[in-house]
Amino acid sequence: MEIKQLEYFVAASEKGSFNKAAECLYTSQPNVSKVISGLEKELGRELFERNSKGIRLTPFGETMKEYAQNILKNILMINSTVSITPGEKLAVSTFPDSFTAKILIDFYEETSGKYNIEHFQGTAEEITDNVMKGLSEIGIVFIAENQIHSFQHILTHKKLKFCPFDTKELCIYAGRNNPLYERDSVSFSELPDLKFISGVRDYFSMEHHLETVSLGIIRREMLNNVICTTSEYVVLNALVNTDICSMGVNFFRDQYREYGVKTLAIDGCEPFITVGYVSGENQELSRPGMEFIEKFRQML
């Protein structure tokens, strides 16, 4: 069995046609048909029902499709671990935010580019999965204090450990077009009147804890999230060009200053977001990993 056979099979099953599969694979329809027929012969069973209207997966084909997709996904992950260039590297996963992006660039400049950097973004689950699978050495996460226990439980199953840096409070980022721009703070009761751009939807998202930290004044569903995106570029453009604001962890007050975006404190909001990193349970950090963590500590 060859990887090519699985790729052709999955493409045909997803497109529902040998012709359409051939188009996306940049080959001919007879070649797709020949490759899949060879796979069926090797498996000893048909993967597709063929008739005048096209093709349809057999029950056996449905089962094989799931297996084939998992194999191709794992191959992609294996390939992603191969460095483009040789040498020491820093492999880190983070939430999509400009603060960690700035630290990564500063780290690159301060180390004179002597380390290769591989950076992935995602949810808390995706970050911890990346570390567990070896795609990243370090995962930077922000976890609410009342969820630390649940988070630690998940890490135990993944054979990971959580090393906290500091505990921070929430803040609001607002651009010049926001009606609150001239103020220094905002109350919890004012938040439902604002328009927000939110990031990745995550079980460990700080928005889930608004009711607790605000003493019941506001809940997550009361926020007017008009845009949801995983792109920090979209977030920044919304802050700069519209009256939309965003909620964040108050790490670094000047991270948006050059764009005319300011930080507003939330009145009465106590620090409750723990900032830290995830790594292998019994793993010692590499030299670039240790240097990056020290850089992160300094920035906090």
Coordinates of C-alpha atoms in Angstrom, one line a residue:
M1 CA 0.0 0.0 0.0
E2 CA 1.3 3.4 -0.9
I3 CA 0.6 6.9 0.4
K4 CA -0.3 8.0 -3.1
Q5 CA -3.2 5.4 -3.1
L6 CA -4.6 6.8 0.1
E7 CA -4.3 10.4 -1.2
Y8 CA -6.2 9.5 -4.3
F9 CA -8.8 7.5 -2.4
V10 CA -9.5 10.3 0.1
A11 CA -9.6 12.9 -2.7
A12 CA -12.2 10.9 -4.6
S13 CA -14.3 10.2 -1.5
E14 CA -14.3 13.9 -0.6
K15 CA -15.1 15.1 -4.2
G16 CA -17.6 12.4 -4.9
S17 CA -16.1 12.0 -8.4
F18 CA -13.0 10.6 -10.0
N19 CA -13.0 13.5 -12.5
K20 CA -13.1 16.1 -9.7
A21 CA -10.4 14.2 -7.8
A22 CA -8.2 14.2 -10.9
E23 CA -8.6 18.0 -11.2
C24 CA -7.4 18.7 -7.6
L25 CA -4.7 16.1 -7.9
Y26 CA -3.4 17.5 -11.2
T27 CA -3.7 14.1 -13.0
S28 CA -6.1 12.3 -15.3
Q29 CA -9.4 10.6 -14.5
P30 CA -8.2 7.2 -15.8
N31 CA -5.1 7.4 -13.6
V32 CA -7.2 8.1 -10.5
S33 CA -9.5 5.2 -11.4
K34 CA -6.5 2.9 -12.0
V35 CA -4.8 3.8 -8.6
I36 CA -8.0 3.3 -6.6
S37 CA -8.7 0.0 -8.4
G38 CA -5.2 -1.1 -7.4
L39 CA -6.0 -0.2 -3.8
E40 CA -9.3 -2.1 -3.9
K41 CA -7.5 -5.2 -5.3
E42 CA -4.9 -5.0 -2.6
L43 CA -7.6 -4.7 0.1
G44 CA -9.7 -7.4 -1.5
R45 CA -12.9 -5.3 -1.2
E46 CA -14.6 -2.5 -3.1
L47 CA -14.3 1.0 -1.7
F48 CA -16.8 2.6 -4.1
E49 CA -20.1 1.7 -5.7
R50 CA -19.8 2.8 -9.4
N51 CA -22.9 3.5 -11.5
S52 CA -24.0 5.9 -14.3
K53 CA -24.6 8.7 -11.8
G54 CA -21.0 8.6 -10.4
I55 CA -19.5 7.0 -7.3
R56 CA -20.5 6.4 -3.7
L57 CA -18.6 5.0 -0.8
T58 CA -19.4 1.4 0.3
P59 CA -19.8 0.8 4.0
F60 CA -16.3 -0.6 3.9
G61 CA -15.1 2.5 2.1
E62 CA -16.6 4.7 4.8
T63 CA -14.6 2.9 7.4
M64 CA -11.4 3.0 5.3
K65 CA -11.9 6.7 4.6
E66 CA -11.6 7.5 8.3
Y67 CA -8.5 5.4 8.6
A68 CA -6.9 6.9 5.5
Q69 CA -7.6 10.5 6.7
N70 CA -5.9 9.7 10.0
I71 CA -2.9 8.2 8.3
L72 CA -2.5 11.2 6.0
K73 CA -2.9 13.6 9.0
N74 CA -0.2 11.8 10.9
I75 CA 2.2 11.9 8.0
L76 CA 1.6 15.6 7.7
M77 CA 2.4 16.0 11.3
I78 CA 5.6 14.0 11.0
N79 CA 6.7 16.1 8.0
S80 CA 6.0 19.3 10.0
T81 CA 8.6 18.3 12.6
V82 CA 11.4 18.3 10.1
S83 CA 13.3 21.5 10.2
I84 CA 13.7 23.4 7.0
T85 CA 17.3 24.3 8.0
P86 CA 19.7 22.5 10.3
G87 CA 20.7 23.8 13.7
E88 CA 19.2 24.5 17.1
K89 CA 15.6 25.6 17.1
L90 CA 12.9 27.0 19.3
A91 CA 9.5 25.4 18.7
V92 CA 6.7 27.1 20.6
S93 CA 2.9 27.1 20.5
T94 CA 0.8 30.1 21.7
F95 CA -2.6 31.7 21.6
P96 CA -3.0 34.1 18.7
D97 CA -1.9 37.4 20.3
S98 CA 0.5 40.2 19.5
F99 CA 2.2 40.1 22.9
T100 CA 3.8 36.7 22.3
A101 CA 4.5 37.6 18.7
K102 CA 6.5 40.6 19.9
I103 CA 8.4 38.5 22.3
L104 CA 9.3 36.0 19.6
I105 CA 10.6 38.7 17.3
D106 CA 12.5 40.4 20.1
F107 CA 14.0 37.0 21.0
Y108 CA 15.1 36.5 17.4
E109 CA 16.8 39.9 17.3
E110 CA 18.5 39.5 20.7
T111 CA 19.9 36.1 19.8
S112 CA 21.1 37.4 16.5
G113 CA 19.1 34.8 14.6
K114 CA 21.2 31.9 15.8
Y115 CA 18.1 29.8 16.5
N116 CA 15.5 28.6 14.0
I117 CA 12.0 29.5 15.2
E118 CA 8.9 27.4 14.6
H119 CA 5.7 29.0 15.9
F120 CA 2.2 27.5 16.0
Q121 CA -1.1 29.1 17.2
G122 CA -4.3 27.6 18.6
T123 CA -6.5 26.9 21.5
A124 CA -5.3 25.6 24.9
E125 CA -6.2 22.1 23.7
E126 CA -4.3 22.5 20.5
I127 CA -1.3 24.0 22.3
T128 CA -1.0 21.2 24.8
D129 CA -1.5 18.6 21.9
N130 CA 1.4 20.2 20.0
V131 CA 3.6 19.8 23.1
M132 CA 2.5 16.3 23.8
K133 CA 3.1 15.2 20.1
G134 CA 6.5 16.9 20.1
L135 CA 5.6 19.6 17.5
S136 CA 6.4 22.2 20.1
E137 CA 8.8 22.1 23.0
I138 CA 7.0 24.9 24.9
G139 CA 3.3 26.0 25.0
I140 CA 2.5 29.4 26.4
V141 CA -1.0 29.5 28.0
F142 CA -3.2 31.8 30.1
I143 CA -5.5 29.9 32.5
A144 CA -8.0 31.2 35.0
E145 CA -7.1 30.4 38.6
N146 CA -10.4 28.5 39.2
Q147 CA -9.6 26.2 36.2
I148 CA -6.0 25.4 37.2
H149 CA -7.1 22.1 38.8
S150 CA -9.0 21.0 35.7
F151 CA -6.1 22.0 33.5
Q152 CA -3.6 20.1 35.6
H153 CA -5.8 17.0 35.3
I154 CA -5.7 17.2 31.5
L155 CA -2.0 17.7 31.5
T156 CA -1.5 14.6 33.7
H157 CA -3.1 12.5 31.0
K158 CA -0.9 14.1 28.4
K159 CA 2.2 13.6 30.6
L160 CA 2.8 17.4 30.6
K161 CA 3.6 19.9 33.3
F162 CA 2.5 23.5 33.8
C163 CA 5.0 26.1 35.1
P164 CA 3.3 29.4 36.1
F165 CA 4.9 32.8 35.6
D166 CA 2.5 35.3 37.1
T167 CA -1.1 36.2 37.6
K168 CA -2.7 39.1 35.6
E169 CA -6.0 40.9 35.4
L170 CA -8.2 41.5 32.3
C171 CA -8.1 44.7 30.4
I172 CA -9.9 46.3 27.4
Y173 CA -8.0 47.5 24.2
A174 CA -9.6 50.4 22.5
G175 CA -8.6 52.5 19.4
R176 CA -9.2 56.2 18.7
N177 CA -12.6 55.5 17.2
N178 CA -13.9 54.0 20.4
P179 CA -16.1 56.3 22.6
L180 CA -14.1 55.3 25.7
Y181 CA -10.8 56.1 24.2
E182 CA -10.1 59.2 26.4
R183 CA -10.8 57.2 29.6
D184 CA -8.4 55.2 31.6
S185 CA -10.8 52.5 32.9
V186 CA -14.2 51.0 32.3
S187 CA -16.7 49.3 34.7
F188 CA -18.0 45.7 34.4
S189 CA -21.5 47.1 34.0
E190 CA -20.4 49.0 30.8
L191 CA -19.1 46.0 29.0
P192 CA -22.5 44.9 27.5
D193 CA -22.7 48.3 25.7
L194 CA -19.4 47.8 23.9
K195 CA -18.8 45.9 20.6
F196 CA -16.1 43.3 20.8
I197 CA -13.8 41.3 18.5
S198 CA -13.1 38.0 20.1
G199 CA -10.4 35.4 19.5
V200 CA -10.4 31.6 19.5
R201 CA -13.4 30.0 21.3
D202 CA -11.9 27.9 24.0
Y203 CA -13.1 26.1 27.1
F204 CA -10.3 27.9 29.0
S205 CA -11.1 31.3 27.5
M206 CA -11.0 34.1 30.0
E207 CA -14.5 35.2 28.9
H208 CA -16.0 32.1 30.6
H209 CA -15.0 33.6 34.0
L210 CA -16.5 37.1 33.8
E211 CA -19.4 36.2 36.0
T212 CA -17.1 35.0 38.8
V213 CA -14.6 37.9 38.6
S214 CA -17.3 40.5 38.3
L215 CA -19.2 39.1 41.2
G216 CA -22.2 38.3 39.0
I217 CA -22.4 41.7 37.2
I218 CA -21.8 40.3 33.8
R219 CA -21.7 36.9 32.0
R220 CA -20.0 35.9 28.8
E221 CA -23.2 35.7 26.8
M222 CA -23.9 39.4 27.6
L223 CA -20.9 40.5 25.5
N224 CA -21.7 41.8 22.0
N225 CA -19.1 39.8 20.0
V226 CA -19.6 41.2 16.5
I227 CA -16.4 39.5 15.1
C228 CA -14.8 36.3 16.0
T229 CA -11.4 35.6 14.4
T230 CA -8.1 33.7 15.0
S231 CA -6.2 36.4 13.2
E232 CA -4.3 38.9 15.2
Y233 CA -4.0 41.0 12.0
V234 CA -7.8 41.2 11.8
V235 CA -8.0 42.1 15.5
L236 CA -5.5 45.0 15.1
N237 CA -7.2 46.4 12.1
A238 CA -10.6 46.3 13.9
L239 CA -9.1 48.2 16.8
V240 CA -7.4 50.8 14.7
N241 CA -10.1 51.4 12.1
T242 CA -13.4 50.9 14.0
D243 CA -15.1 51.5 17.3
I244 CA -14.8 47.8 18.2
C245 CA -12.7 46.9 21.2
S246 CA -11.2 43.7 22.5
M247 CA -10.7 42.0 25.8
G248 CA -7.2 40.8 26.8
V249 CA -4.9 39.9 29.6
N250 CA -3.0 42.9 30.9
F251 CA 0.5 41.8 30.1
F252 CA 2.1 44.6 28.3
R253 CA 0.5 48.0 28.3
D254 CA 2.3 49.4 25.3
Q255 CA 1.9 46.5 22.9
Y256 CA -0.5 48.5 20.6
R257 CA 0.7 52.0 21.4
E258 CA 2.4 52.5 18.0
Y259 CA -1.0 52.0 16.4
G260 CA -2.9 54.5 18.6
V261 CA -4.6 51.7 20.7
K262 CA -4.6 52.1 24.4
T263 CA -5.3 49.9 27.4
L264 CA -8.3 50.5 29.7
A265 CA -8.3 48.9 33.1
I266 CA -11.5 47.2 34.3
D267 CA -12.6 48.7 37.6
G268 CA -12.5 46.2 40.5
C269 CA -11.0 43.4 38.4
E270 CA -8.5 41.5 40.5
P271 CA -5.7 39.4 38.9
F272 CA -7.1 35.9 38.1
I273 CA -5.4 34.8 34.9
T274 CA -2.3 32.7 35.4
V275 CA 0.3 33.0 32.7
G276 CA 2.7 30.1 32.3
Y277 CA 4.2 27.5 30.0
V278 CA 3.6 23.8 29.3
S279 CA 6.4 21.4 28.6
G280 CA 7.0 17.6 28.8
E281 CA 6.6 16.1 32.3
N282 CA 10.2 14.9 32.6
Q283 CA 11.7 17.0 29.9
E284 CA 14.6 19.4 30.4
L285 CA 14.3 22.5 28.2
S286 CA 16.8 23.0 25.4
R287 CA 19.1 26.0 25.5
P288 CA 16.9 28.1 23.1
G289 CA 13.9 27.0 25.2
M290 CA 15.4 28.2 28.5
E291 CA 16.5 31.5 26.9
F292 CA 13.0 32.1 25.5
I293 CA 11.4 31.4 28.9
E294 CA 13.8 33.8 30.6
K295 CA 12.9 36.4 28.0
F296 CA 9.2 35.8 28.7
R297 CA 9.7 36.2 32.4
Q298 CA 11.5 39.6 31.9
M299 CA 8.7 40.9 29.7
L300 CA 6.1 40.0 32.3

